[in-house]
Each structure stands twice: as structure tokens, then as C-alpha cells.
GROMACS .gro file of C-alpha atoms in nm:
model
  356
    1UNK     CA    1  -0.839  -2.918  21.553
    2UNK     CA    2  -0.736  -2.795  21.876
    3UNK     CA    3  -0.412  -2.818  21.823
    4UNK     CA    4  -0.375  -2.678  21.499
    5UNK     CA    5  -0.511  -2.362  21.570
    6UNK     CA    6  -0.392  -2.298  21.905
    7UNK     CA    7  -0.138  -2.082  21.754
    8UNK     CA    8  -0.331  -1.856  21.658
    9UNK     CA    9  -0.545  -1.824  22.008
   10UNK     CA   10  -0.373  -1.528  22.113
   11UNK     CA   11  -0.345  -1.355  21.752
   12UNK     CA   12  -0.396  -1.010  21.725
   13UNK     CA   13  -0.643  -0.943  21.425
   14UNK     CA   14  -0.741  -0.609  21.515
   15UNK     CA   15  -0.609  -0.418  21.262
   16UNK     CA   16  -0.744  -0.590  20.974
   17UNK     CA   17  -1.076  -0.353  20.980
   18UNK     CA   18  -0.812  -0.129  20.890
   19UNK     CA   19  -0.817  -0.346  20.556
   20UNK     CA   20  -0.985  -0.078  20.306
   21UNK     CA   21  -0.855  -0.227  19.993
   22UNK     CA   22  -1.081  -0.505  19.892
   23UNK     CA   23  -0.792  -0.703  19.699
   24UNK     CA   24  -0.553  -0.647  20.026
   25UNK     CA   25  -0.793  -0.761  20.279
   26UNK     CA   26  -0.886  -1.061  20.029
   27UNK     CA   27  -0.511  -1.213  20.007
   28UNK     CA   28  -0.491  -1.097  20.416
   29UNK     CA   29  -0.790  -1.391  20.455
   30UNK     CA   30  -0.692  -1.642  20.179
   31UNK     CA   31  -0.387  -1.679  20.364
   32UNK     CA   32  -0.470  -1.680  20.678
   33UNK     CA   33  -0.723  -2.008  20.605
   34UNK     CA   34  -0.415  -2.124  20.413
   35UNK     CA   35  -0.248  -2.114  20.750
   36UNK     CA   36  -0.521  -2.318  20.941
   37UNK     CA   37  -0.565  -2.561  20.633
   38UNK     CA   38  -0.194  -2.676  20.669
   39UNK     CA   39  -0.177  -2.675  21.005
   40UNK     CA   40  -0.489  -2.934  21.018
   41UNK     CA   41  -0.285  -3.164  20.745
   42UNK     CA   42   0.027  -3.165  21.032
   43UNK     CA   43  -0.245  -3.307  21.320
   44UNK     CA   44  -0.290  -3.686  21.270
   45UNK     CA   45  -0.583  -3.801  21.502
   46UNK     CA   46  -0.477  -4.025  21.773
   47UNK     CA   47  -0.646  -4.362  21.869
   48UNK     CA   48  -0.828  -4.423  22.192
   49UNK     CA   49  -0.724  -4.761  22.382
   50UNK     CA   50  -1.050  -4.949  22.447
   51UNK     CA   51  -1.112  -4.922  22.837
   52UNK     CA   52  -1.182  -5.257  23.052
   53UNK     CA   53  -1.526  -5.330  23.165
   54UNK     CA   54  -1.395  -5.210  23.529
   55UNK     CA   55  -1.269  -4.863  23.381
   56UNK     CA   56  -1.631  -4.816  23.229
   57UNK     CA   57  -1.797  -4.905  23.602
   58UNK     CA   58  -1.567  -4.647  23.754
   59UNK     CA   59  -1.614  -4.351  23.474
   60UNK     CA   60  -2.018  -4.406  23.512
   61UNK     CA   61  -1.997  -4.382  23.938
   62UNK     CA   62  -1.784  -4.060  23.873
   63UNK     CA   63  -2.039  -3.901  23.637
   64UNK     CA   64  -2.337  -3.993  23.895
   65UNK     CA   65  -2.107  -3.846  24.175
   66UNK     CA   66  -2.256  -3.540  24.285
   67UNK     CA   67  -2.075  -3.211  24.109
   68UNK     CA   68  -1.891  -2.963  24.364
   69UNK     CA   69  -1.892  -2.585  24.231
   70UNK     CA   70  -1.523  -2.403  24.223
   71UNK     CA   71  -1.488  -2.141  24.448
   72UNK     CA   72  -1.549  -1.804  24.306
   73UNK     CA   73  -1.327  -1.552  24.252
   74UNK     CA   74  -1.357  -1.223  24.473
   75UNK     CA   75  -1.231  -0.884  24.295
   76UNK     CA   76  -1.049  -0.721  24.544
   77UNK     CA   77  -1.223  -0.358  24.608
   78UNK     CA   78  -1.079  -0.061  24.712
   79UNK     CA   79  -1.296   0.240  24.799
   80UNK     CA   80  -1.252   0.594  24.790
   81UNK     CA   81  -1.433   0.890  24.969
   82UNK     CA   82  -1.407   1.245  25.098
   83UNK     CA   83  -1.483   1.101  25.460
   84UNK     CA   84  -1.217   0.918  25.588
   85UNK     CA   85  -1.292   0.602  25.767
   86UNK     CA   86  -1.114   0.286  25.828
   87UNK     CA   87  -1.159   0.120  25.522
   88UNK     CA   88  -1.152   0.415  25.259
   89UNK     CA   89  -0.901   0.626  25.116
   90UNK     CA   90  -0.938   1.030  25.067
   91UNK     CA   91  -0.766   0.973  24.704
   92UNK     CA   92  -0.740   0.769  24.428
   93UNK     CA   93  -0.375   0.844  24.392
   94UNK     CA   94  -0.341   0.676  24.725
   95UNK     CA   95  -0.564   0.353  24.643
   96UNK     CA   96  -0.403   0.293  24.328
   97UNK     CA   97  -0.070   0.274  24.517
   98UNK     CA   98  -0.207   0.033  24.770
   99UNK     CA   99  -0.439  -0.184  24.502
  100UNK     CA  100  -0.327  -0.498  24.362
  101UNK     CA  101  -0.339  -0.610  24.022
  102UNK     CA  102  -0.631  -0.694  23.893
  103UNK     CA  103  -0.832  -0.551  24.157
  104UNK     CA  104  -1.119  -0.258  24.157
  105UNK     CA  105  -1.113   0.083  24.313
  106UNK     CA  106  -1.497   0.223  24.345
  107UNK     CA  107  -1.490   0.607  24.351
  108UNK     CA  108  -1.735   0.810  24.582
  109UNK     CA  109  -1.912   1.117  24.462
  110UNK     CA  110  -1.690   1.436  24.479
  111UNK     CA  111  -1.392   1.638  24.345
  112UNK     CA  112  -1.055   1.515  24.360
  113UNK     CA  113  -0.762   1.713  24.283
  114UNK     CA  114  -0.491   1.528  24.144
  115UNK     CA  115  -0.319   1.397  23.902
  116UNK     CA  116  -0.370   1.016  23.869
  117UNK     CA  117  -0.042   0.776  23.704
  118UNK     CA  118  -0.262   0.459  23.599
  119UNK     CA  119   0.007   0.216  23.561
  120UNK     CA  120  -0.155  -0.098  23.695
  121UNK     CA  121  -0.400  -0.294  23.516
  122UNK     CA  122  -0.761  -0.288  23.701
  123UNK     CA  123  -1.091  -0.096  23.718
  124UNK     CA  124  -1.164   0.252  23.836
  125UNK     CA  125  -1.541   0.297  23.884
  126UNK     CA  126  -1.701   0.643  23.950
  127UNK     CA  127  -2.018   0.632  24.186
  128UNK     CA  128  -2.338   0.793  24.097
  129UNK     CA  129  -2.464   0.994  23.839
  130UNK     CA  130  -2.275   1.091  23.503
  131UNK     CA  131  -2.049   1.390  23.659
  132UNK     CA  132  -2.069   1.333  23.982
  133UNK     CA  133  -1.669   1.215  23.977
  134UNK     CA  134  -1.434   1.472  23.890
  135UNK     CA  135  -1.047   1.473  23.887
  136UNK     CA  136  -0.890   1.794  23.816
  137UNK     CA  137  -0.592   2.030  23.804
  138UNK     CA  138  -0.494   2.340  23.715
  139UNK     CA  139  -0.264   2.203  23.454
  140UNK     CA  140  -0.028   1.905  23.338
  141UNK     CA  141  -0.219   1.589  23.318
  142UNK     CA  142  -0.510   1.499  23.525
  143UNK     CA  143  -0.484   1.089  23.412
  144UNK     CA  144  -0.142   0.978  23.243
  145UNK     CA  145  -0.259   0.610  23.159
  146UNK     CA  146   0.037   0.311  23.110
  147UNK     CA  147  -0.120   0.033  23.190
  148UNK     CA  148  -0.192  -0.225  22.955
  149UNK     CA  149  -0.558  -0.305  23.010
  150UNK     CA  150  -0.828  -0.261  23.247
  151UNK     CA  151  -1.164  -0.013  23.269
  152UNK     CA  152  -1.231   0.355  23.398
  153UNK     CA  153  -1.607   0.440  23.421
  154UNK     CA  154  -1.809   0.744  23.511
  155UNK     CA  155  -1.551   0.991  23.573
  156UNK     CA  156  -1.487   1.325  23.464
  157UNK     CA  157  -1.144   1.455  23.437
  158UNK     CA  158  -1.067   1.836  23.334
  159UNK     CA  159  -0.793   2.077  23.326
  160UNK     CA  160  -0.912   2.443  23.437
  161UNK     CA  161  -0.606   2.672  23.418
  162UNK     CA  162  -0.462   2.781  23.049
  163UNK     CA  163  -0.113   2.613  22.965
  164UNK     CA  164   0.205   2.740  22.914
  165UNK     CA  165   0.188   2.878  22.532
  166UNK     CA  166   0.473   2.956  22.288
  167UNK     CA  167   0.252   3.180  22.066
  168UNK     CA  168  -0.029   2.985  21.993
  169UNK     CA  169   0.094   2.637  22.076
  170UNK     CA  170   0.008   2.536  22.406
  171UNK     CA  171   0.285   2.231  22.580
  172UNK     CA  172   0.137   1.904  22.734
  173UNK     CA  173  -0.153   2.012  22.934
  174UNK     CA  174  -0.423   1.737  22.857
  175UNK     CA  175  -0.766   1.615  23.083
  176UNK     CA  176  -0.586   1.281  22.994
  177UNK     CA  177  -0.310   1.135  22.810
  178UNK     CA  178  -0.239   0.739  22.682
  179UNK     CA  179   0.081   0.636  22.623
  180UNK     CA  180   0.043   0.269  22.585
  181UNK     CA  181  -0.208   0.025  22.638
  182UNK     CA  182  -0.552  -0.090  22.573
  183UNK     CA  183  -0.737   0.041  22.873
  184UNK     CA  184  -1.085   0.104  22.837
  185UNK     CA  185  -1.308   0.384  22.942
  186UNK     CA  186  -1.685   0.430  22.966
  187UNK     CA  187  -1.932   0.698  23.018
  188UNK     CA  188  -1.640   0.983  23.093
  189UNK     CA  189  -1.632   1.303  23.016
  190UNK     CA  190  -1.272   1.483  22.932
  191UNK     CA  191  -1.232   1.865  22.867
  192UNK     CA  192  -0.917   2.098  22.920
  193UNK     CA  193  -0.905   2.449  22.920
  194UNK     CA  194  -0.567   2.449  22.855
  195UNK     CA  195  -0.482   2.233  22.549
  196UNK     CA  196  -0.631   1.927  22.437
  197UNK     CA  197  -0.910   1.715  22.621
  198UNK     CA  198  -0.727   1.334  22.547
  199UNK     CA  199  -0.408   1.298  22.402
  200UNK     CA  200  -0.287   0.920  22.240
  201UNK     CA  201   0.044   0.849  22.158
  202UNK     CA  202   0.241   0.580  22.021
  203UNK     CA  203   0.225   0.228  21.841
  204UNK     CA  204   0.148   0.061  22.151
  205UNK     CA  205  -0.167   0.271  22.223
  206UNK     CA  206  -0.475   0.144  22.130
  207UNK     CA  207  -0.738   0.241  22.384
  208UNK     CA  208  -1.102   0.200  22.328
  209UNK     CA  209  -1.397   0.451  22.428
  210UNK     CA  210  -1.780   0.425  22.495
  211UNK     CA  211  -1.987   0.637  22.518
  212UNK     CA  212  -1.741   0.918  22.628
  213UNK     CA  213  -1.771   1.322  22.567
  214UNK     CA  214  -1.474   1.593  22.479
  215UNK     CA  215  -1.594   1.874  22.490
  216UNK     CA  216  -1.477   2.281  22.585
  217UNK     CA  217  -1.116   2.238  22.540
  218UNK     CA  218  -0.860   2.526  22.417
  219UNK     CA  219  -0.721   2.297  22.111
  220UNK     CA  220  -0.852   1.924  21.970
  221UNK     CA  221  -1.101   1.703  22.141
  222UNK     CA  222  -0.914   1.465  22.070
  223UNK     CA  223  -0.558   1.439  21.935
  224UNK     CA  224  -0.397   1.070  21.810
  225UNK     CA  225  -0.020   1.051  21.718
  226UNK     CA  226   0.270   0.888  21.628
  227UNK     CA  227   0.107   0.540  21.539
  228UNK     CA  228  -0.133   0.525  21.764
  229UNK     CA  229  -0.453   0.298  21.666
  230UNK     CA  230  -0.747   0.404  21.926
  231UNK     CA  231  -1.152   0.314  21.863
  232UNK     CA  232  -1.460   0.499  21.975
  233UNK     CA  233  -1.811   0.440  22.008
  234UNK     CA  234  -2.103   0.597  22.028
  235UNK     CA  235  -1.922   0.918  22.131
  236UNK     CA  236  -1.941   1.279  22.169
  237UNK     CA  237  -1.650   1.491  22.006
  238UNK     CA  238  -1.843   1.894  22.029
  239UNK     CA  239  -1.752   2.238  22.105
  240UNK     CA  240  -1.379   2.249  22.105
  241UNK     CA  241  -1.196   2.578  22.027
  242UNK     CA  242  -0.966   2.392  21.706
  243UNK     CA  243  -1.087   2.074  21.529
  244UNK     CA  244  -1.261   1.832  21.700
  245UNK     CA  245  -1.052   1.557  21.653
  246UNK     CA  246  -0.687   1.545  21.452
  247UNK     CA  247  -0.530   1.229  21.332
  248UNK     CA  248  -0.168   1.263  21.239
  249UNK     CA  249   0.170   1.121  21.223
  250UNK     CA  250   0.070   0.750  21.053
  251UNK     CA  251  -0.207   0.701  21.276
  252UNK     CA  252  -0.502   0.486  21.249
  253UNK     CA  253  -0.834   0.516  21.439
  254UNK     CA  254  -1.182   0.397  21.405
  255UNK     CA  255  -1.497   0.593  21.523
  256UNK     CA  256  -1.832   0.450  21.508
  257UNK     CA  257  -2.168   0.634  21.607
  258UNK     CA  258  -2.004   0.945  21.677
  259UNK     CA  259  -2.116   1.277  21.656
  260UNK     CA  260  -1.855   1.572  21.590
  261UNK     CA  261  -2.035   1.950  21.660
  262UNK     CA  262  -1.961   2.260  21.722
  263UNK     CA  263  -1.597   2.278  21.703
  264UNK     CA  264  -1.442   2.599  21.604
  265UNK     CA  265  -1.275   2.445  21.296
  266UNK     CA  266  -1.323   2.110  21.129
  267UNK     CA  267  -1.467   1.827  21.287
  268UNK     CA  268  -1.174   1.563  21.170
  269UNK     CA  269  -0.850   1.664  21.076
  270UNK     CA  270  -0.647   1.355  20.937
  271UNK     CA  271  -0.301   1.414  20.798
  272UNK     CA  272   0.070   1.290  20.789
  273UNK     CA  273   0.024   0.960  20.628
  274UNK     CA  274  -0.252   0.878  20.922
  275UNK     CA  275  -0.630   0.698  20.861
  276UNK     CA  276  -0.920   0.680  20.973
  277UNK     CA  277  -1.243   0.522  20.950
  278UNK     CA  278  -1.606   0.673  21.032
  279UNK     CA  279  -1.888   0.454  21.034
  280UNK     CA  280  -2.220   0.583  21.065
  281UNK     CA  281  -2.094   0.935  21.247
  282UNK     CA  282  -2.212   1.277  21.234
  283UNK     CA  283  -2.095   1.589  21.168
  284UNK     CA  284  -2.260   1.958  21.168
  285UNK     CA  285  -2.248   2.272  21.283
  286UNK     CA  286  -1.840   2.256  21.278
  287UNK     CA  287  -1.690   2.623  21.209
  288UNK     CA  288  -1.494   2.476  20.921
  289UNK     CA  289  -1.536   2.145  20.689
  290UNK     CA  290  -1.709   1.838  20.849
  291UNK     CA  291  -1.391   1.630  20.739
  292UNK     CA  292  -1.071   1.777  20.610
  293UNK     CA  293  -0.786   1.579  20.519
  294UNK     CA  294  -0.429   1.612  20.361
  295UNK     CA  295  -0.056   1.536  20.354
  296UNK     CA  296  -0.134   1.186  20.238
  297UNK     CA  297  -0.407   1.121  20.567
  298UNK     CA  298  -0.722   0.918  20.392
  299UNK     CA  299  -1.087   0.919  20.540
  300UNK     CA  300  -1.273   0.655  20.492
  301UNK     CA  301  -1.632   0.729  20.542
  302UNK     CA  302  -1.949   0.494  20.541
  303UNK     CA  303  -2.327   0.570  20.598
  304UNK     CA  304  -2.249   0.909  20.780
  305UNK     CA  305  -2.407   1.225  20.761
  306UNK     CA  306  -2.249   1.549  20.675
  307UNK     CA  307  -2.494   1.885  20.743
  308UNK     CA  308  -2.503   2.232  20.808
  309UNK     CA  309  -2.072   2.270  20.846
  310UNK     CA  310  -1.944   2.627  20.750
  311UNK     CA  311  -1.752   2.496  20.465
  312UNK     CA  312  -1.776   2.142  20.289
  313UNK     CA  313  -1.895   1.855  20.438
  314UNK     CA  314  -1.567   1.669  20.289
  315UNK     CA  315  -1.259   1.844  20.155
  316UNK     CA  316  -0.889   1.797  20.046
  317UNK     CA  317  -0.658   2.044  20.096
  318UNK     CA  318  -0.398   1.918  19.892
  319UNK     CA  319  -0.334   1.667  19.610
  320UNK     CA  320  -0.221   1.362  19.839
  321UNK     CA  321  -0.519   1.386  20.051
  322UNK     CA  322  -0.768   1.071  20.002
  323UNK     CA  323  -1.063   0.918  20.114
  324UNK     CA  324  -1.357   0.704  20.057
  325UNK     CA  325  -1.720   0.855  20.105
  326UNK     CA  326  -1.981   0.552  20.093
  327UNK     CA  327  -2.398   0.581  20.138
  328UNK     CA  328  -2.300   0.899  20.309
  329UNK     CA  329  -2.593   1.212  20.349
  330UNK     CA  330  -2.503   1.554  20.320
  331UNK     CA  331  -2.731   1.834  20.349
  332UNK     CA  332  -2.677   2.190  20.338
  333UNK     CA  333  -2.306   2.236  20.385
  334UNK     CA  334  -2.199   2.633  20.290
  335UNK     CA  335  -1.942   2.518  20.009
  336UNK     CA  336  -2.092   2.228  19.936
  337UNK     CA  337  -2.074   1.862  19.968
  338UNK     CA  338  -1.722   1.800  19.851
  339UNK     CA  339  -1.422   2.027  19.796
  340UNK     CA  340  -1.153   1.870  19.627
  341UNK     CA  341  -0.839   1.963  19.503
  342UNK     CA  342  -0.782   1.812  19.129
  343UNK     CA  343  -1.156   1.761  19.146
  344UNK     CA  344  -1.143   1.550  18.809
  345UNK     CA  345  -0.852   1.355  18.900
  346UNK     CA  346  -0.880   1.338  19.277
  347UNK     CA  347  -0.824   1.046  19.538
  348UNK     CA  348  -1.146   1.036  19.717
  349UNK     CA  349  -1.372   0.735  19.588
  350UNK     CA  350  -1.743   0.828  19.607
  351UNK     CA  351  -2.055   0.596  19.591
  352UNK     CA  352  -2.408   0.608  19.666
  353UNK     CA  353  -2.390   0.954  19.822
  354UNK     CA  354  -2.694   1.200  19.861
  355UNK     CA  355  -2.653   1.584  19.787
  356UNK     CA  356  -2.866   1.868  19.974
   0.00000   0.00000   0.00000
């Protein structure tokens, strides 16, 4: 058995809860047992040589031989303070260049300003309470992430100068920006007053998020690109000056437990051929719909609840906008629970849904 699945050890099957289409993600499984079925046909069991009556002796004084532990692994820790001493840096710029791969760099209480180029894969752990880490600059990117894997924790990071605009567009000026990679971060908090608190770009980006807040920035929470397939949990997307979060570009991204709040337009935004899935999210109090989508972006949308946004709780602004709304609640939305265009003909499924 071993052997006939051992190709598939390292598989990636993480985009298959992007599977939406029952008959899709149906043939996507069939096959894939199809796979391992053959496979096991190809493995013919070997036979075991019958050992001696010494052999026997010798295996049974082995297993009655006292057991020796390994030696355990030591992460390597780096740590970072405002008071220099011998074994501590005065920036995490400057551990990160010294820290090996793999290793841990524990973060002292304070506020560091500068811009941090995680391109090494290892941990980055704030100390203390929730905020008690910040990284900041004026503008650019306080944490421009490459790596392909590892954990940030308990750190803030925030831009607190406006960007460069060209009218009303504002150029790269993010709290923190992913370019490739599946790092993870949890309990952070990202905000930029200049453009957007987290930027993700790119097929190769799939980062993943617990637990995190963006909040008070001068565009999108959060903004996903150009392929880019990120996940979030249990976080905070509230009070940002455009929508809270905008999917675009033939992106894909997953939130679960989220709440989206306050944002001066819609809460989601998904668009350009893009998707994404809410499970069991929330959305009120948005200046705009709770979830718009269009330009052939589809929504999919399970057990959430939908309350109290200016406009519809869910909305199409165009004919190639779809979704799928599922044992969803919404409750006093100003236009409404849905606001679709070709409302008898249009491409949002709905089932088991409760009206206010």
C-alpha cells in the first residue's frame, strides 16, 4: 500500500474546496480513487524468508534492549529588543539577515521602523500583548513577504503617511504585501493610511491568516490579484475607506468566520473572472452592499449572515456576475436582500435563505 500511494504523498489537493460544481468535484474524486485503485493492482506483495531459530533469539534480545531517545532538535532563536545587549539585535531587518533557515526570531515589545524583506522560511514571533509589536513606515511596504513558508505572530504592521496618488489611485504603499508563498500569520493586525492594508499577488501566493484584523486603511482591507489563492480564518476585515476586501484578476480565496464591517463601500468586491468562497462570515454595517460581484467574479456563500448594509446584502452589477447564497440570514439590508441584474434569469443559485 505504501508504495502505491507514495506518489501522491506530496500532492497538492488544496484547491479542490474550490470544487463548487457538484458533478466537477464528483469526476475530480472518482478519478483520483481510480488512480490509487490501479496503482494497488501494479504492487504484488513480496514474501518474507522464514528466519533461523538464531535470527529469532537475536530479534527478541534487541526488542528487550533498553530504548535510547533521539536527540531533540533545538530551533535556533534569534531575539530582538530596543536594548542592545550581547545577544540581541535592535532590528528585525538585522536578525533576519543573520538567522538561518528554519530558525525563530522572538520580537520584544516596541516600535520598529522598517521595512522588513521576509525571504527566508522561519518564524517571527511578537512578544506580549496583541499590539505591543509594531513595524512601521511612512510609506512603501512595511513586510514584502517571498518566502515560501514559515509563521509571523503578534505583530502589527502599518503605514502612516498617504501615498503617492495619480487622482484617486494611490501606487504600492501596503502594511504588507505577498508575492509568493504560503507563509502563515497569526493574531496580526495590518492597516495603511496610504493604500491598502495587505496586498496578494500572483499564482504562487497562497498565504493563510488567523485570526488577523485590517482595519483603517485609505483603499481595500484586503486586495488579492492576479491568481492568487489566499485563506482566512476567523478574521476581522472593518472600517476601511473602499471595500473591505476585493478579489480580482482570476483569483480564488476562501474566508471562513470572518466578519466584514464598516467599510466605506461593500464588504467583498469579487470581479475579473476571480472566486471566492464565504463560509459562515458576516457582513453589516458596510456603506454599500454586503457582497457585490461582477465581470464574471462568482460568490459562493454558505450559512453567513447579511444585516443592516446600506444597500443589498448580495448584488450583481452586471449580467456575468454569479454566485451561490446557501442557509444564508439576512436581516434588514436598505435595498433588500438581493439585487440582481436579470433578476428572473440571473446566475446566483439561492437555497434555504431567510429574509428580514
Amino acid at each position: 500500500v505504501k508504495t502505491a500511494v507514495e506518489q501522491y504523498q506530496y500532492g497538492d489537493f488544496s484547491k479542490w474546496r474550490f470544487l463548487s460544481n457538484p458533478a466537477e468535484k464528483s469526476r475530480t474524486e472518482n478519478k483520483f480513487a481510480r488512480d490509487v485503485k490501479e496503482a494497488l493492482k501494479q504492487v504484488r506483495p513480496t514474501k518474507k524468508s522464514p528466519r533461523s531459530a538464531a535470527a529469532k533469539t537475536d530479534a527478541q534480545a534487541t526488542f528487550h534492549r533498553p530504548s535510547v531517545s533521539p536527540p531533540q532538535s533545538r530551533v535556533k532563536t534569534y531575539f530582538v529588543g530596543q536594548e542592545r545587549d550581547d545577544d540581541t539585535f535592535t532590528s528585525i531587518s538585522s536578525a533576519l539577515d543573520a538567522a538561518e533557515q528554519g530558525s525563530r526570531i522572538v520580537v520584544a515589545s516596541g516600535v520598529y521602523r522598517e521595512k522588513i524583506n521576509l525571504n527566508k522560511n522561519l518564524e517571527i514571533i511578537g512578544e506580549g500583548d496583541p499590539g505591543s509589536v509594531v513595524v512601521e513606515m511612512k510609506t512603501g511596504v512595511a513586510l514584502a513577504v517571498t518566502a515560501q513558508f514559515g509563521l509571523v505572530r503578534n505583530i502589527s504592521f502599518s503605514i502612516f503617511g498617504t501615498a503617492p496618488r495619480k487622482g484617486d489611485r494611490c501606487f504600492s504603499c501596503m502594511a504588507c504585501k505577498v508575492f509568493e508563498g504560503r507563509m502563515t500569520f497569526e493574531d496580526c493586525v495590518f492597516s495603511s493610511k496610504g493604500c491598502a492594508a495587505l496586498g496578494i499577488e500572483g499564482s504562487s501566493s497562497s498565504p493563510v491568516f488567523h485570526r488577523c484584523r485590517f482595519e483603517n486603511s485609505f483603499e481595500s482591507g484586503v486586495s488579492v490579484i492576479t491568481g492568487a489563492t489566499p485563506e482566512f480564518y476567523d478574521c476581522q476585515i472593518r472600517d476601511n475607506r473602499n471595500v473591505g476586501t476585493q478579489v480580482k484578476s482570476k483569483s480564488k480565496a476562501l474566508f471562513r468566520s470572518c466578519a466584514f464591517s464598516g467599510n466605506r463601500f461593500d464588504g467583498a468586491f469579487i470581479l475579473e473572472g476571480s472566486e471566492a468562497r464565504f463560509e459562515d462570515c458576516e457582513f453589516y454595517r458596510n456603506g454599500e452592499a454586503g457582497i457585490s460581484v461582477k465581470s464574471d467574479g462568482n460568490a459562493i456563500v454558505h450559512r453567513c449572515g447579511l444585516s443592516d448594509n446600506v444597500e443589498a446584502g448580495f448584488q450583481t452589477e452586471d449580467r456575468s456576475g454569479k454566485g451561490e447564497v446557501i442557509d444564508s440570514n439576512f436581516k434588514e439590508n436598505g435595498l433588500g436582500a438581493f439585487k440582481l441584474v436579470g433578476f428572473i434569469k440571473s446566475n446566483v443559485y439561492r437555497r434555504g435563505n431567510t429574509e428580514e
